[in-house]
XYZ file of C-alpha atoms in Angstrom:
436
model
C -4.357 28.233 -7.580
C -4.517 27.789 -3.790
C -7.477 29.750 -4.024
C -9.117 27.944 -6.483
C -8.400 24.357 -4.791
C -9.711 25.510 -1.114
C -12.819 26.550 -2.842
C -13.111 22.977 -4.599
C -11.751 21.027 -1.134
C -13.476 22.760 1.712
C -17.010 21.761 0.650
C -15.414 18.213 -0.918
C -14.439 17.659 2.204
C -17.108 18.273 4.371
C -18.965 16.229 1.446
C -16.489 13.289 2.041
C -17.005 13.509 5.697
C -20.834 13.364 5.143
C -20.838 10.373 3.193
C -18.832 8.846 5.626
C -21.946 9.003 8.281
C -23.624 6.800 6.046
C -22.061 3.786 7.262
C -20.448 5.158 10.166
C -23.397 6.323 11.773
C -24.810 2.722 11.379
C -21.578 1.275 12.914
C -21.746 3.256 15.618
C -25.744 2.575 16.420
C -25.130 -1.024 15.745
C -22.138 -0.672 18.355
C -24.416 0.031 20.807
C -26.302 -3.082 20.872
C -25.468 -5.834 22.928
C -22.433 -7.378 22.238
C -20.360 -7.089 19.356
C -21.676 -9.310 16.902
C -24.008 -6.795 15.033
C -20.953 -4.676 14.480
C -18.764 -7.373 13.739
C -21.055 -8.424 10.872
C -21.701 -5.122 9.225
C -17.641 -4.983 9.400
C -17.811 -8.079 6.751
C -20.362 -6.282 4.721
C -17.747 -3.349 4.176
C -15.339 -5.140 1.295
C -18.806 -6.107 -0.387
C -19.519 -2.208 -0.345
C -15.899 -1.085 -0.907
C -17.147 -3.316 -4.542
C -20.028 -1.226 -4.901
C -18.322 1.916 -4.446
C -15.358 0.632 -6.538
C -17.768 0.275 -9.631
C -19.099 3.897 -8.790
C -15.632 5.427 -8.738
C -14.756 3.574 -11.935
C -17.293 5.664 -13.878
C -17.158 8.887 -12.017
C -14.307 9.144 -11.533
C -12.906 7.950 -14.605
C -15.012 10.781 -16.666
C -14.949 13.906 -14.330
C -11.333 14.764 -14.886
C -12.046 14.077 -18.440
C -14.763 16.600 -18.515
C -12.592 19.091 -16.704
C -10.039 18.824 -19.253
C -12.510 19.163 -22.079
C -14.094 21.953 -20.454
C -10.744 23.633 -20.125
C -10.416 23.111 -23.765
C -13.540 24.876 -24.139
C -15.516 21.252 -25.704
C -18.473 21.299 -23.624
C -20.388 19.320 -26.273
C -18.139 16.580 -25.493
C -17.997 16.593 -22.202
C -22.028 16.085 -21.764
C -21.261 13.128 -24.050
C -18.292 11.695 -21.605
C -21.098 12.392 -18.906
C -23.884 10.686 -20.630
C -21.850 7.700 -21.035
C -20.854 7.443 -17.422
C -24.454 7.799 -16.328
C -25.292 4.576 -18.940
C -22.273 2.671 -17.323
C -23.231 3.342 -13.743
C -27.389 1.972 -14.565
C -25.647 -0.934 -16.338
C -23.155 -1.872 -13.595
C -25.915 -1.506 -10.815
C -27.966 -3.522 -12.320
C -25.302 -6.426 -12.585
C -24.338 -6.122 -9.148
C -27.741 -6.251 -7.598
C -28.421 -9.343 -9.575
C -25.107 -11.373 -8.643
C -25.030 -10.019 -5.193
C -27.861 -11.023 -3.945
C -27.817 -14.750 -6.150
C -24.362 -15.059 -4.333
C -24.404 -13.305 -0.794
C -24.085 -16.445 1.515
C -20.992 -17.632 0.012
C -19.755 -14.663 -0.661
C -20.131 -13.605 3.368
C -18.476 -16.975 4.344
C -15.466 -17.051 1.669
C -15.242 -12.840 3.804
C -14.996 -14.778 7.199
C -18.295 -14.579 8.289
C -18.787 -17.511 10.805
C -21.741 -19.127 11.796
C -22.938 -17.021 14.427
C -22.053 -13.292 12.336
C -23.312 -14.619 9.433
C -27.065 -13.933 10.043
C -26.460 -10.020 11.420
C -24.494 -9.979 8.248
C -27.184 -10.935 6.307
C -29.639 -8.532 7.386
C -27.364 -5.544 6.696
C -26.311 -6.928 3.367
C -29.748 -7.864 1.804
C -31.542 -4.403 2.255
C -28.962 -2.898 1.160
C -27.539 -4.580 -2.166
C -31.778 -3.578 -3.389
C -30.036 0.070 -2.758
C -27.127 -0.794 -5.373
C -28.734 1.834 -8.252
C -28.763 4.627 -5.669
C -25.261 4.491 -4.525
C -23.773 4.219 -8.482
C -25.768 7.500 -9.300
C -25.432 9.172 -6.232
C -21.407 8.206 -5.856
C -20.915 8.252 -9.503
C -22.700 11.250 -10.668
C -21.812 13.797 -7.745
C -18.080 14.115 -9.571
C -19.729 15.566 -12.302
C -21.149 18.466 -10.210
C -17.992 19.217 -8.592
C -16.188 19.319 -12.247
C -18.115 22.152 -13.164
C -17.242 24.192 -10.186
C -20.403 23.320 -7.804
C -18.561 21.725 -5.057
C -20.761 23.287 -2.408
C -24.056 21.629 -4.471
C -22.084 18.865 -4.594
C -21.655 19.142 -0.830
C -25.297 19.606 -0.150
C -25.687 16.649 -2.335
C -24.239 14.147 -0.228
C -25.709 16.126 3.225
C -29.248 15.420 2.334
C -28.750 11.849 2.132
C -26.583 11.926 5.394
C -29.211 13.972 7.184
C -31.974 11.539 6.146
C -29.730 8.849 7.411
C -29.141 10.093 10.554
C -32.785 10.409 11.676
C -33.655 7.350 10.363
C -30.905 5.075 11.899
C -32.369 5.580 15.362
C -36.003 5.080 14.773
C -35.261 2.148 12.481
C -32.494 -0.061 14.383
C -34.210 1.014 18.087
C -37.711 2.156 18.206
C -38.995 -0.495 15.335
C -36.474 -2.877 16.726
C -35.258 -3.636 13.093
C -31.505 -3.682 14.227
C -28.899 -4.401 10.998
C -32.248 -4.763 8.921
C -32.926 -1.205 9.733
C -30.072 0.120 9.397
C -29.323 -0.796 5.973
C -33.109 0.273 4.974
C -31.712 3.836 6.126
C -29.011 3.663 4.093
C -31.067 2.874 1.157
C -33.703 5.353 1.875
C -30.624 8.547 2.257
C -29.255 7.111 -0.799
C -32.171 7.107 -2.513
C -32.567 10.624 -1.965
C -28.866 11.707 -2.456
C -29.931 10.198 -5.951
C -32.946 11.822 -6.883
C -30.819 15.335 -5.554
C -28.493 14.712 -7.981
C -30.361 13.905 -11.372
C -32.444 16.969 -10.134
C -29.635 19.206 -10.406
C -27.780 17.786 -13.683
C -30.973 18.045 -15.806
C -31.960 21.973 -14.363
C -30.921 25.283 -15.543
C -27.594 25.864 -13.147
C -25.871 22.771 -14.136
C -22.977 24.132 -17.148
C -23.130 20.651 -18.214
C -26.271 18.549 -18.784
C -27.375 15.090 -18.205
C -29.242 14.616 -21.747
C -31.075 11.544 -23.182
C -28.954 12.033 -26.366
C -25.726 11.855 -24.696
C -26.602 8.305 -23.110
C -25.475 6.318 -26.233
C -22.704 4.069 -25.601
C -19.588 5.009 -27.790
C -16.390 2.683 -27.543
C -13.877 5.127 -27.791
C -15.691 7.093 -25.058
C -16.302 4.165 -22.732
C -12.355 3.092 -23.452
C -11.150 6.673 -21.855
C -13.910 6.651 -18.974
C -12.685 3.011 -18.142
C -8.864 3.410 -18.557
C -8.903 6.653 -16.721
C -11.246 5.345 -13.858
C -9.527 2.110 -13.473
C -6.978 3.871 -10.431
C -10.131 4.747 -8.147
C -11.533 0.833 -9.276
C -8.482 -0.345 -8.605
C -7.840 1.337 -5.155
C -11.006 0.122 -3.936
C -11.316 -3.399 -5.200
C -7.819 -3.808 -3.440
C -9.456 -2.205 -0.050
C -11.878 -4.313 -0.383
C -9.462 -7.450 -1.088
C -7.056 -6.541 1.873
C -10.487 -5.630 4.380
C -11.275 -9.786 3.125
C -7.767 -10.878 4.278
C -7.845 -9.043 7.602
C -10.731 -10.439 8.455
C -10.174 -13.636 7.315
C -6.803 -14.348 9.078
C -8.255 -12.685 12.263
C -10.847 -14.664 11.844
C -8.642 -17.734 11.795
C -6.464 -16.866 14.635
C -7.836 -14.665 17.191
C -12.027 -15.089 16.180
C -14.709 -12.580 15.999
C -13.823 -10.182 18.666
C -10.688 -9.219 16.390
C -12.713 -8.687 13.588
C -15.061 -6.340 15.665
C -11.882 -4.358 16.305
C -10.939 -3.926 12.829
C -14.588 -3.035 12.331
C -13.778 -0.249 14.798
C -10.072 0.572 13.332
C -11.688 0.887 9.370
C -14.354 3.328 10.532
C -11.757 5.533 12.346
C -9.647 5.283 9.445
C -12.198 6.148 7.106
C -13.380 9.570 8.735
C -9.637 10.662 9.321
C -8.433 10.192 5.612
C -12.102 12.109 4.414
C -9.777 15.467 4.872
C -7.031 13.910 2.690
C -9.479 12.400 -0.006
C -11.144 15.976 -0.407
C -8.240 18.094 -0.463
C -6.811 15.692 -3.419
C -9.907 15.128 -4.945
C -10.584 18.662 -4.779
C -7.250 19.619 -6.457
C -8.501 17.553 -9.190
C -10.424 19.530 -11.507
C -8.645 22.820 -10.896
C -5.257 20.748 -12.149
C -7.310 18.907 -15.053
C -8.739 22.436 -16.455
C -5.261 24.065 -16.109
C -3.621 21.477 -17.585
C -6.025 20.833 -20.652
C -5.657 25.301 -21.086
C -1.786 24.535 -21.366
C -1.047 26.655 -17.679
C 1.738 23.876 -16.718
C 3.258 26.859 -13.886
C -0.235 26.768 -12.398
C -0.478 23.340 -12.220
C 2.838 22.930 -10.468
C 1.535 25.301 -8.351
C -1.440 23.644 -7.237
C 0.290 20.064 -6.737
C 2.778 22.030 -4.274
C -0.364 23.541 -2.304
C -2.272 20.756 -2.140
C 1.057 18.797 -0.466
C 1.609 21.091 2.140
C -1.960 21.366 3.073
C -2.612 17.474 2.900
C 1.186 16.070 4.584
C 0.298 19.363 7.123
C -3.146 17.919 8.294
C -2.129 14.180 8.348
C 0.644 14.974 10.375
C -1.763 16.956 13.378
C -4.130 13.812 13.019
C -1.639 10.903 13.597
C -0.347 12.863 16.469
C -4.375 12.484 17.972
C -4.675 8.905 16.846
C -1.788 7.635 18.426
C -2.405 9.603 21.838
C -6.090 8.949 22.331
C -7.112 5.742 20.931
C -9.579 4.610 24.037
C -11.657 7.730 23.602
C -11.901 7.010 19.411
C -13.125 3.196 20.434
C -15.725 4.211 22.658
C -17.096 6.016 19.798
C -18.388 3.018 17.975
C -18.147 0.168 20.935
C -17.823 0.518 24.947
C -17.464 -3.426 25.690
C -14.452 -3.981 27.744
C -13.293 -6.841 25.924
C -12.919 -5.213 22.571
C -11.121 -2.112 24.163
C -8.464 -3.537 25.420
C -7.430 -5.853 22.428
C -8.556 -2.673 20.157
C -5.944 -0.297 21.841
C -2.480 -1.549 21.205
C -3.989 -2.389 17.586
C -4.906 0.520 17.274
C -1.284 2.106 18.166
C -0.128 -0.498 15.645
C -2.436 0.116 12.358
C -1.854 3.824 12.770
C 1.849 4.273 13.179
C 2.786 5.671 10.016
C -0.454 6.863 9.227
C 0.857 10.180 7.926
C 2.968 8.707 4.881
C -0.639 7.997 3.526
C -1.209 11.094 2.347
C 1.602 10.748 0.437
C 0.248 7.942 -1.911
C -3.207 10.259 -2.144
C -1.459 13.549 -3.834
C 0.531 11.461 -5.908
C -2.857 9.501 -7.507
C -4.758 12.936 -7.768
C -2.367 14.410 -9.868
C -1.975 10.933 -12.000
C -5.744 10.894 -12.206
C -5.967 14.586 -12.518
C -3.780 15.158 -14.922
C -5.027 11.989 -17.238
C -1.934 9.871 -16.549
C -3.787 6.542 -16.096
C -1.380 3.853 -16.192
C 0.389 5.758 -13.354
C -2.677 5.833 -11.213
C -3.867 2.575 -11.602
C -0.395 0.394 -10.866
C 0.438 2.602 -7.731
C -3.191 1.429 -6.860
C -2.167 -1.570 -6.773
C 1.293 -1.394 -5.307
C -0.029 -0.178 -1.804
C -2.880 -3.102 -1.500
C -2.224 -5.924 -3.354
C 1.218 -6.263 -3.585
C 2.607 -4.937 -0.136
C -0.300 -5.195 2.552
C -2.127 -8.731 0.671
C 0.840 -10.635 1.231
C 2.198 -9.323 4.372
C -1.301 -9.768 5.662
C -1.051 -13.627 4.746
C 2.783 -13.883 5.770
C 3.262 -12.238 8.902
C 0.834 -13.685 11.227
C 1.896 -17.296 10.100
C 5.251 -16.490 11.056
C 4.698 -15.261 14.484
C 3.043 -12.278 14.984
C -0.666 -13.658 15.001
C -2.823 -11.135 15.110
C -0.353 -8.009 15.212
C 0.814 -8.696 11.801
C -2.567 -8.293 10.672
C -2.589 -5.190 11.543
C 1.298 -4.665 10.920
C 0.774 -4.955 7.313
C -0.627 -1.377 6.882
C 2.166 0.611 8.212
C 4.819 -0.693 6.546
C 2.283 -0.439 3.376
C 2.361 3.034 4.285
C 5.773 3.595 3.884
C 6.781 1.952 1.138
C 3.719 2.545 -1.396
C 3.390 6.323 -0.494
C 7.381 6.685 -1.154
C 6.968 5.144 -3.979
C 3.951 6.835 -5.739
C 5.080 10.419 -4.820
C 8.554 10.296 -5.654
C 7.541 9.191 -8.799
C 5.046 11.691 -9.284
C 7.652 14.472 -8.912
C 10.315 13.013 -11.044
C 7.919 12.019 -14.187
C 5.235 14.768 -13.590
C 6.088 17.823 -11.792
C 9.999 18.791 -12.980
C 8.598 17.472 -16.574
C 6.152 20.556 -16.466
C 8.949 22.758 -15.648
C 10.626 21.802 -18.722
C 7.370 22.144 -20.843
């Protein structure tokens, strides 16, 4: 089983940490400008793209597992059909969003806390790249399905050509056309795009076990009911991102302006490439549990969710240890101004001080989502969000702590919601399978 799970997470990983660079890479070009306004407003884009991503995960990750299980059951006709369906829901729910995103985009921006002097870098980043919408759904939606069927390094090489494209393009784009967050987000679309056409390439040729097939397409309730129910945790878990990134930088906003809101730019994008490790070790544990589980090898599976909690609580442990002992050098990364530095540093120390009972909450929701267990998945995807750091992000600076209780809210969300989800895990999932 350990075997089997480092083969899935080492190239899931590096996958995760590519896709990453396709908004971190613009964050830290757009850093570089003058100022901190063009960062600042492509940090209020990010809850509008956590949406985007949300709808993405709903389908992909709502029928991968489901296609691991039925390929462990040996019903590969079915699971093209669970595929096909997800592919239908991801063209329908692009389309949707591109159409009420951009109808909606200015008040959207301001009801994020854009003011009136972010709100036109905003803008420029957000416009280009809501016309990208289809891309990321099949891209971010459709890779799962490679990595169900054992192809983690194709689906690794997937998510590299976009970030390679990306990469190249960011410079020319934002510098030598002088395009800034316009160009930016037209290199996101573009590496996108191609992630896109790489993966309907690959899931209608001869090596993919499964196929994407015209016949499969057709909607079928029953089938859209599991992909929905099942996906509903990774939904969940970002709509609720996205809702707390809103209140951050909405009550920064309010009491400390946009400077604040630059640093949580900053603190979001460091966040995001140190818990890529802990998303692909989890979400590479996924199908490897789903395939043993649906094949009725409950000692293997107990197996794997043991692994993959050493390995993950292991590597979050080394990385809070870095975060909290070099945040300066992890600033300068995306911004060098000297005025955002020194209000980003003890924020910094703050938002990251329990950093490491994260991981917690992300092995107890890939063995819930892994495992089928949906109604388990989707409430502790909302415990951690909406009902610890929401509130505490609304309550604690009005009672005195002003800015640091913005960023107080996430540590103490740490704690409590990744208690929570994995203690629960073990008592209603892993000594059950003992018994079994």
């Amino acid at each position: 089983m350990a075997r089997n799970i480092v083969y899935m997470a080492v190239p899931m990983t590096v996958a995760q940490l590519i896709n990453i660079l396709y908004n971190v890479v613009d964050r830290m070009y757009l850093g570089r400008l003058p100022g901190h306004l063009a960062l600042t407003g492509l940090g209020l884009c990010l809850p509008i793209i956590s949406i985007l991503m949300g709808f993405a995960n709903l389908c992909g990750m709502g029928g991968s597992p489901l296609c691991s299980i039925c390929r462990g059951r040996g019903e590969n006709e079915e699971a093209e059909r669970i595929m096909g369906n997800s592919f239908s829901l991801l063209l329908l729910f692009g389309a949707a969003l591109t159409v009420l995103c951009l109808i909606f985009r200015r008040p959207i921006l301001y009801l994020f806390g854009a003011s009136d002097v972010t709100f036109p870098y905003a803008n420029d980043y957000l416009t280009i790249y809501i016309l990208g919408t289809l891309f990321v759904m099949i891209s971010l939606g459709m890779n799962p399905f490679i990595n169900a069927q054992g192809f983690s390094r194709m689906g690794m090489i997937t998510v590299a050509v976009g970030a390679a494209v990306n990469i190249v393009l960011d410079p020319i784009f934002i510098f030598l056309l002088d395009m800034g967050a316009r160009g930016a987000a037209l290199a996101t679309v573009i590496s996108q795009g191609c992630s896109a056409l790489w993966v309907l390439k690959f899931l209608t040729g001869k090596k993919a076990i499964l196929k994407l097939r015209l016949s499969a397409l057709r909607l079928q309730a029953g089938r859209v009911r599991r992909i929905l129910s099942l996906g509903t945790s990774g939904f969940v878990m970002s709509m609720t991102n996205s809702l707390a990134q809103v209140l951050c930088n909405a009550s920064l906003e309010a009491y400390s302006g946009d400077l604040y809101v630059g640093v949580m730019t900053v603190i979001n994008s460091i966040r995001e490439i140190i818990t890529m490790p802990v998303q692909g070790i989890t979400s590479g544990c996924q199908p490897v549990l789903g395939y043993n589980y649906g094949a009725g090898q409950y000692g293997r599976v107990r197996q794997g969710i043991r692994f993959t909690t050493v390995l993950t609580v292991g590597y979050s442990v080394v990385v809070w240890a870095v975060v909290m002992l070099l945040p300066e050098p992890l600033i300068r990364i995306f911004n060098n101004e000297a005025d955002l530095i020194a209000a980003g540093i003890p924020a910094f120390r703050i938002y990251f001080a329990t950093f490491f009972f994260m991981s917690f909450q992300f092995i107890g929701q890939s063995v819930f989502v892994g495992l089928g267990r949906s109604k388990n998945a989707i409430f502790f995807s909302l415990l951690r969000k909406a009902f610890i750091v929401a509130p505490l992000t609304l309550i604690l600076p009005a009672v005195g702590f002003g800015a640091d209780g913005v960023f107080l809210a996430e540590p103490i969300s740490n704690v409590l919601g990744g208690l929570a989800c994995i203690l629960t895990m073990y008592f209603t999932v892993y000594r059950r399978l003992d018994r079994a």
